[in-house]
C-alpha positions as a LaTeX table, in Angstrom:
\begin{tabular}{lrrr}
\hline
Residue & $x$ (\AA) & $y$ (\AA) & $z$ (\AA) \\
\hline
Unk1 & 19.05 & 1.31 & $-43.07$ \\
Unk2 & 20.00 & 1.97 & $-39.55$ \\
Unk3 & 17.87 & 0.59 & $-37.01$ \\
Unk4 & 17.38 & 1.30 & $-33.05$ \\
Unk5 & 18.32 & $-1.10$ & $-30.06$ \\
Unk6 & 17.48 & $-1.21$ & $-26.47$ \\
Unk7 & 20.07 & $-0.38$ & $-24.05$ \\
Unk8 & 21.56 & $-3.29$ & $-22.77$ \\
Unk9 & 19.89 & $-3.19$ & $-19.16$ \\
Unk10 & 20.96 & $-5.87$ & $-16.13$ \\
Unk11 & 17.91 & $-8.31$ & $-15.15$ \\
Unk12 & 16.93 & $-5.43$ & $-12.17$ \\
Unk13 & 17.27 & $-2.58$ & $-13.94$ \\
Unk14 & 15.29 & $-3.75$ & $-16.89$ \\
Unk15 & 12.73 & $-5.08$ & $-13.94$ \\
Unk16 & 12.66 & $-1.86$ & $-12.24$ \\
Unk17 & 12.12 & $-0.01$ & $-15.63$ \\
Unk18 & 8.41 & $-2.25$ & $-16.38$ \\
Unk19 & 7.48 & $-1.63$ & $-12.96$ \\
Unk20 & 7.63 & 2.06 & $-13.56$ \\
Unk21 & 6.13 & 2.00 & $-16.76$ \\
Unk22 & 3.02 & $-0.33$ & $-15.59$ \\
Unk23 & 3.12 & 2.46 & $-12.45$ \\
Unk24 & 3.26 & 4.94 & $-15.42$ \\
Unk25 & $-0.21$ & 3.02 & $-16.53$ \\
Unk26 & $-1.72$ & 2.70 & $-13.66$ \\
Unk27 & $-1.85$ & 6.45 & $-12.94$ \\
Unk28 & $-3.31$ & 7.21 & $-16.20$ \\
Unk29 & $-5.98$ & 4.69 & $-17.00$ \\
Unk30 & $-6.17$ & 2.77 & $-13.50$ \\
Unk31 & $-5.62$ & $-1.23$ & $-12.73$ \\
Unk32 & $-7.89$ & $-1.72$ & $-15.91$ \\
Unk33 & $-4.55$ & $-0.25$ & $-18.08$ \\
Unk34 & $-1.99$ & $-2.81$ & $-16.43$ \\
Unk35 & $-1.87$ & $-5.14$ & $-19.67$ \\
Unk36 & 1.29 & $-7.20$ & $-21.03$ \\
Unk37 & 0.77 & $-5.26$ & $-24.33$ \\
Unk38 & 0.19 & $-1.80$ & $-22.61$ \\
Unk39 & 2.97 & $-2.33$ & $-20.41$ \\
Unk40 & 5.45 & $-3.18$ & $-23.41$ \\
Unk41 & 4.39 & $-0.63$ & $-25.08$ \\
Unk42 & 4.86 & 1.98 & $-22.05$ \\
Unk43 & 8.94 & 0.59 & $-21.59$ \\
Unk44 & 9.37 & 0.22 & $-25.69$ \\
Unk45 & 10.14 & $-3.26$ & $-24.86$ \\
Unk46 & 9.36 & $-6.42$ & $-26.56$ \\
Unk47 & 6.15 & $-8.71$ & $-25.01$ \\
Unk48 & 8.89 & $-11.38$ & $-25.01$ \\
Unk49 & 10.74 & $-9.25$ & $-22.98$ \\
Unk50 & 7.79 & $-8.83$ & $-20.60$ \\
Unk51 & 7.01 & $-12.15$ & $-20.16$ \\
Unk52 & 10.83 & $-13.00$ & $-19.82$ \\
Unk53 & 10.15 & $-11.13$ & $-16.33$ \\
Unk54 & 6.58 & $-11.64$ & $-15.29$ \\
Unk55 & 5.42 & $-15.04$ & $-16.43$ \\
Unk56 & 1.54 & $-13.37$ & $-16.55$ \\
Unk57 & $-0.60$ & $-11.04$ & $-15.41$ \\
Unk58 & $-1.19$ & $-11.98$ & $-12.28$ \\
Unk59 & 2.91 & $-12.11$ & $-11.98$ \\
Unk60 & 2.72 & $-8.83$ & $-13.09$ \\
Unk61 & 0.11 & $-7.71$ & $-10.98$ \\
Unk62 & 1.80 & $-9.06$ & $-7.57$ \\
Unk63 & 5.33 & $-7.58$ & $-8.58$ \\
Unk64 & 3.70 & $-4.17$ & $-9.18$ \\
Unk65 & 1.64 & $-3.88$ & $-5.81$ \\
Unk66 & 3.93 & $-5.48$ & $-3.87$ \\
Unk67 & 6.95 & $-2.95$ & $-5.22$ \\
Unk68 & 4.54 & $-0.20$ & $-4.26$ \\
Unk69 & 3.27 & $-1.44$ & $-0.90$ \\
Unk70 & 6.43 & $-2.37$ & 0.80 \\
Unk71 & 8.09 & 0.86 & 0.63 \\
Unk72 & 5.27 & 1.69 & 2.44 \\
Unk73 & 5.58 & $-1.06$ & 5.06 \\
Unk74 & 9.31 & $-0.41$ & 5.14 \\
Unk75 & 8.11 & 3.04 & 6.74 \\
Unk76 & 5.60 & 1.81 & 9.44 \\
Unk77 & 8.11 & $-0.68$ & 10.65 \\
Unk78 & 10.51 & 2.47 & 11.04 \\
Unk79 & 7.89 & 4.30 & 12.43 \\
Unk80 & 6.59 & 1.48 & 14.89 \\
Unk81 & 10.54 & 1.28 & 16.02 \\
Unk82 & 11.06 & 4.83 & 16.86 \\
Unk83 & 7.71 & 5.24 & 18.87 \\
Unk84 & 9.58 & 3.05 & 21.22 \\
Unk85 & 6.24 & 1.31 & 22.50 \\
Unk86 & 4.23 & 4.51 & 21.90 \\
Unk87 & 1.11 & 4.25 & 19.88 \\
Unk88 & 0.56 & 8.22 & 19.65 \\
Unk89 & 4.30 & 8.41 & 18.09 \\
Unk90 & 4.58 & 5.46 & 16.39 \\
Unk91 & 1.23 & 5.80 & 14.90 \\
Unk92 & 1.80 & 10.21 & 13.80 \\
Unk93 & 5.65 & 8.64 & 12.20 \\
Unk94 & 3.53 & 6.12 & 10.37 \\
Unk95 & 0.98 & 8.27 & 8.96 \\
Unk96 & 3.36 & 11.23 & 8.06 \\
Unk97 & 4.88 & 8.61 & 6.28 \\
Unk98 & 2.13 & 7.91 & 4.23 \\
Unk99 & 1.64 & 11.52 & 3.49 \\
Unk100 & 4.95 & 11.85 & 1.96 \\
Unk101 & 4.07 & 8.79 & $-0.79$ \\
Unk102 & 3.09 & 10.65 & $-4.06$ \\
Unk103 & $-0.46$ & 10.50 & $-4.09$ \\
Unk104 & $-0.67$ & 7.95 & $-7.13$ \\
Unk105 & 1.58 & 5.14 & $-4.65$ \\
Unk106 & $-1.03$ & 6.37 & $-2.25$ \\
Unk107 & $-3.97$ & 4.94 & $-4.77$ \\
Unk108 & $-2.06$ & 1.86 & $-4.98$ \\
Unk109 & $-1.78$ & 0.66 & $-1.18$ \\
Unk110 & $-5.88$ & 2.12 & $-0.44$ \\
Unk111 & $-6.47$ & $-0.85$ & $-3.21$ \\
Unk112 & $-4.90$ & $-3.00$ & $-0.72$ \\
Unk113 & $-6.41$ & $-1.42$ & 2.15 \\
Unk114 & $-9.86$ & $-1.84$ & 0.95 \\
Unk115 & $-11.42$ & $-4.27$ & $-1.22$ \\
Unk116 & $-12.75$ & $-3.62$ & $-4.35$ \\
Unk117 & $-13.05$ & $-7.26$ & $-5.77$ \\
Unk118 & $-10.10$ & $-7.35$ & $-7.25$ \\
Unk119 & $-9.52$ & $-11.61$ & $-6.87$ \\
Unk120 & $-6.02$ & $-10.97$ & $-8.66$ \\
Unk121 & $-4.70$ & $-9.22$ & $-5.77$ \\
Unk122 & $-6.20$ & $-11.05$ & $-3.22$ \\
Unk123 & $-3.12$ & $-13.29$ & $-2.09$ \\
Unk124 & $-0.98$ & $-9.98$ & $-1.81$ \\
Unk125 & $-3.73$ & $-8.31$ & 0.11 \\
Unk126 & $-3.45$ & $-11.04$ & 2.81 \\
Unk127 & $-0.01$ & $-10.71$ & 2.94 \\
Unk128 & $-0.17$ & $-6.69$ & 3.12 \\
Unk129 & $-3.26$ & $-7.00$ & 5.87 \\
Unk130 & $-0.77$ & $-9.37$ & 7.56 \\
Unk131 & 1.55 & $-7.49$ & 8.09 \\
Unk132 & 0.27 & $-4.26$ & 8.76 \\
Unk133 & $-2.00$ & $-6.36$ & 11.79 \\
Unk134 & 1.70 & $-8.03$ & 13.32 \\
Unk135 & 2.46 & $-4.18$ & 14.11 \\
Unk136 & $-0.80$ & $-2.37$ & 15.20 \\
Unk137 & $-2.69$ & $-5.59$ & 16.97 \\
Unk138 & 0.43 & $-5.62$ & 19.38 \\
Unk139 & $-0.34$ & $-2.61$ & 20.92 \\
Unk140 & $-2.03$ & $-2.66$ & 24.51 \\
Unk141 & $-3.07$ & $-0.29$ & 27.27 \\
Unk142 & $-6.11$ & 1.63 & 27.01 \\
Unk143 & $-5.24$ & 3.77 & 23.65 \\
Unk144 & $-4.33$ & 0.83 & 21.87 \\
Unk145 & $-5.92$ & $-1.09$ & 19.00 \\
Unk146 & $-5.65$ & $-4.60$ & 20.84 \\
Unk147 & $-9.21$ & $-5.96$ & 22.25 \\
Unk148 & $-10.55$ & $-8.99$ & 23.93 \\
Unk149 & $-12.32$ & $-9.70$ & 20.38 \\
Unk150 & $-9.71$ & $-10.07$ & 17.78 \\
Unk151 & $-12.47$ & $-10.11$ & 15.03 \\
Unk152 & $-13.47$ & $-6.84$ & 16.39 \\
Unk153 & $-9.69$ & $-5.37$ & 16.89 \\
Unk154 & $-9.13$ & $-6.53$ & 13.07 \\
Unk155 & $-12.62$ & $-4.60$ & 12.07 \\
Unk156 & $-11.60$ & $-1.29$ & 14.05 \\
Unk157 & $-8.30$ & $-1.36$ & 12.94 \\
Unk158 & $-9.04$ & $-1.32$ & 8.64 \\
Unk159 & $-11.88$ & 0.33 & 9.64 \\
Unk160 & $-9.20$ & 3.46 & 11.08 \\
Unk161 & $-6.97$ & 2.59 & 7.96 \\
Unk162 & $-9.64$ & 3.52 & 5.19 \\
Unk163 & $-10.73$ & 6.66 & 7.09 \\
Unk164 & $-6.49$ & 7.44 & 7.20 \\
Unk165 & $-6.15$ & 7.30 & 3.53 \\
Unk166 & $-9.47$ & 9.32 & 3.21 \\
Unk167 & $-7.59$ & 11.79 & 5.68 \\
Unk168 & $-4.19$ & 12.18 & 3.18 \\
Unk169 & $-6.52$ & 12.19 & 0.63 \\
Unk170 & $-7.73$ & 15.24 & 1.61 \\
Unk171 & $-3.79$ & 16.44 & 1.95 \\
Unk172 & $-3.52$ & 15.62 & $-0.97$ \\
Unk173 & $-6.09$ & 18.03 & $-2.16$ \\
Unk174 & $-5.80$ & 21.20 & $-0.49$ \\
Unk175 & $-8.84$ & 20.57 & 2.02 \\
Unk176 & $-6.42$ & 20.48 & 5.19 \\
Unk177 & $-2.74$ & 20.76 & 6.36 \\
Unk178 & $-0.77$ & 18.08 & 7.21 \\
Unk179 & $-0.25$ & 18.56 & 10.61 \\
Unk180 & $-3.49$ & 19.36 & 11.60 \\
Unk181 & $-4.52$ & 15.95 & 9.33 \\
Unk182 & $-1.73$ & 14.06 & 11.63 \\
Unk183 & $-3.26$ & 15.41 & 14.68 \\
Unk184 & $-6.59$ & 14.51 & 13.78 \\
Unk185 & $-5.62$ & 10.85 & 12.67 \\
Unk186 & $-3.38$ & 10.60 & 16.15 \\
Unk187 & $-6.35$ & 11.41 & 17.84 \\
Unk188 & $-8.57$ & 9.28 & 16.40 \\
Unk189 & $-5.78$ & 6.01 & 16.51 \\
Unk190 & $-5.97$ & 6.65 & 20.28 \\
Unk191 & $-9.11$ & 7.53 & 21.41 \\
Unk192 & $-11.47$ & 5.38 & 19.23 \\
Unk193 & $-10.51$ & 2.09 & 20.68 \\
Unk194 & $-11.20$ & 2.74 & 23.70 \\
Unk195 & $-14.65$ & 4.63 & 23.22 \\
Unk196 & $-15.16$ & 1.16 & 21.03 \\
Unk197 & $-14.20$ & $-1.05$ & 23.72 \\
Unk198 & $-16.35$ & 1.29 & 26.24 \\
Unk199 & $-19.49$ & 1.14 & 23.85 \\
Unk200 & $-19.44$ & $-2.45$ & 23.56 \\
Unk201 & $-18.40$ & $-3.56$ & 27.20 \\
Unk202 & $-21.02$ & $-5.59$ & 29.14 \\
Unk203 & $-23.33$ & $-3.46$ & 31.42 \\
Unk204 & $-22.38$ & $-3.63$ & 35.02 \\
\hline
\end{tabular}
């Protein structure tokens, strides 16, 4: 009786080809669906083969968000580099950058972004949060997202972050163009600090 194989795949490729089936998972039945067996099941691989790559689900877990996420960071560290020092350019490259990430990549990174007690993915959070603060903290002058509080700069600046992935959300759906959704998010990366920084300064 004949029977099938798997393609012989190299270590990457057969790496590369989980990832996209847990991604594959994730769209349809959320972080909840991200299981050794689904994720097997999804490549029509062996759970040897599985755990061959990703010792356990948290392996799996950190692999799969951090594949996602630093394609995105890839971009806003292009984006930061071609603003030259501006935070209206640098900051409109970034987020038409993170319009042009399919919309389920998109779901991946907000779970990053926000926190919705997730402890698996805290450790990749920090790193992500990290990151993303080494760019936009940096900035100074009066539209930028640096303050005399750090606590407070760090607040404002996931605060703007959430309300940016609301904004491509509604891209996403229909509800407003992209360009006026850049200009809108531009506006509000530049003139919200300041109006912060105004709001809580010290009466004189």
């Amino acid at each position: 009786m004949a029977t099938t194989s798997r393609p012989y795949l190299r270590a990457d490729e057969r790496r590369r080809q989980l990832l996209d089936a847990a991604a594959r998972l994730f769209v349809r039945d959320g972080f909840a669906g991200m299981t050794m067996v689904a994720v097997a099941a999804e490549a029509g691989a062996s759970r040897r083969l599985v755990y061959d790559h990703f010792p356990d689900l948290a392996a799996l877990y950190d692999a799969f968000f951090d594949d996602r996420a630093s394609r995105y960071l890839a971009s806003i560290d292009r984006a930061v580099e071609e603003g030259d020092g501006d935070l209206a350019a640098s900051f409109a490259g970034a987020f038409r950058n993170l319009l042009a990430i399919p919309a389920e990549d998109q779901r991946v990174i907000r779970l990053l972004v926000a926190d919705p007690g997730l402890r698996e993915l805290e450790p990749l959070r920090e790193r992500f949060r990290a990151h993303v603060e080494e760019r936009w903290l940096g900035f100074s002058g009066s539209g930028g997202v640096d303050a005399a509080d750090r606590d407070i700069a760090r607040a404002l600046l996931w605060t703007l972050a959430s309300g940016l992935f609301g904004l491509a959300d509604l891209v996403t759906r229909g509800e407003i163009g992209a360009e006026a959704a850049t200009a809108l998010a531009t506006a509000l990366v530049v003139t919200l600090p300041r109006a912060v920084h105004d709001a809580l300064a010290p009466a004189s």
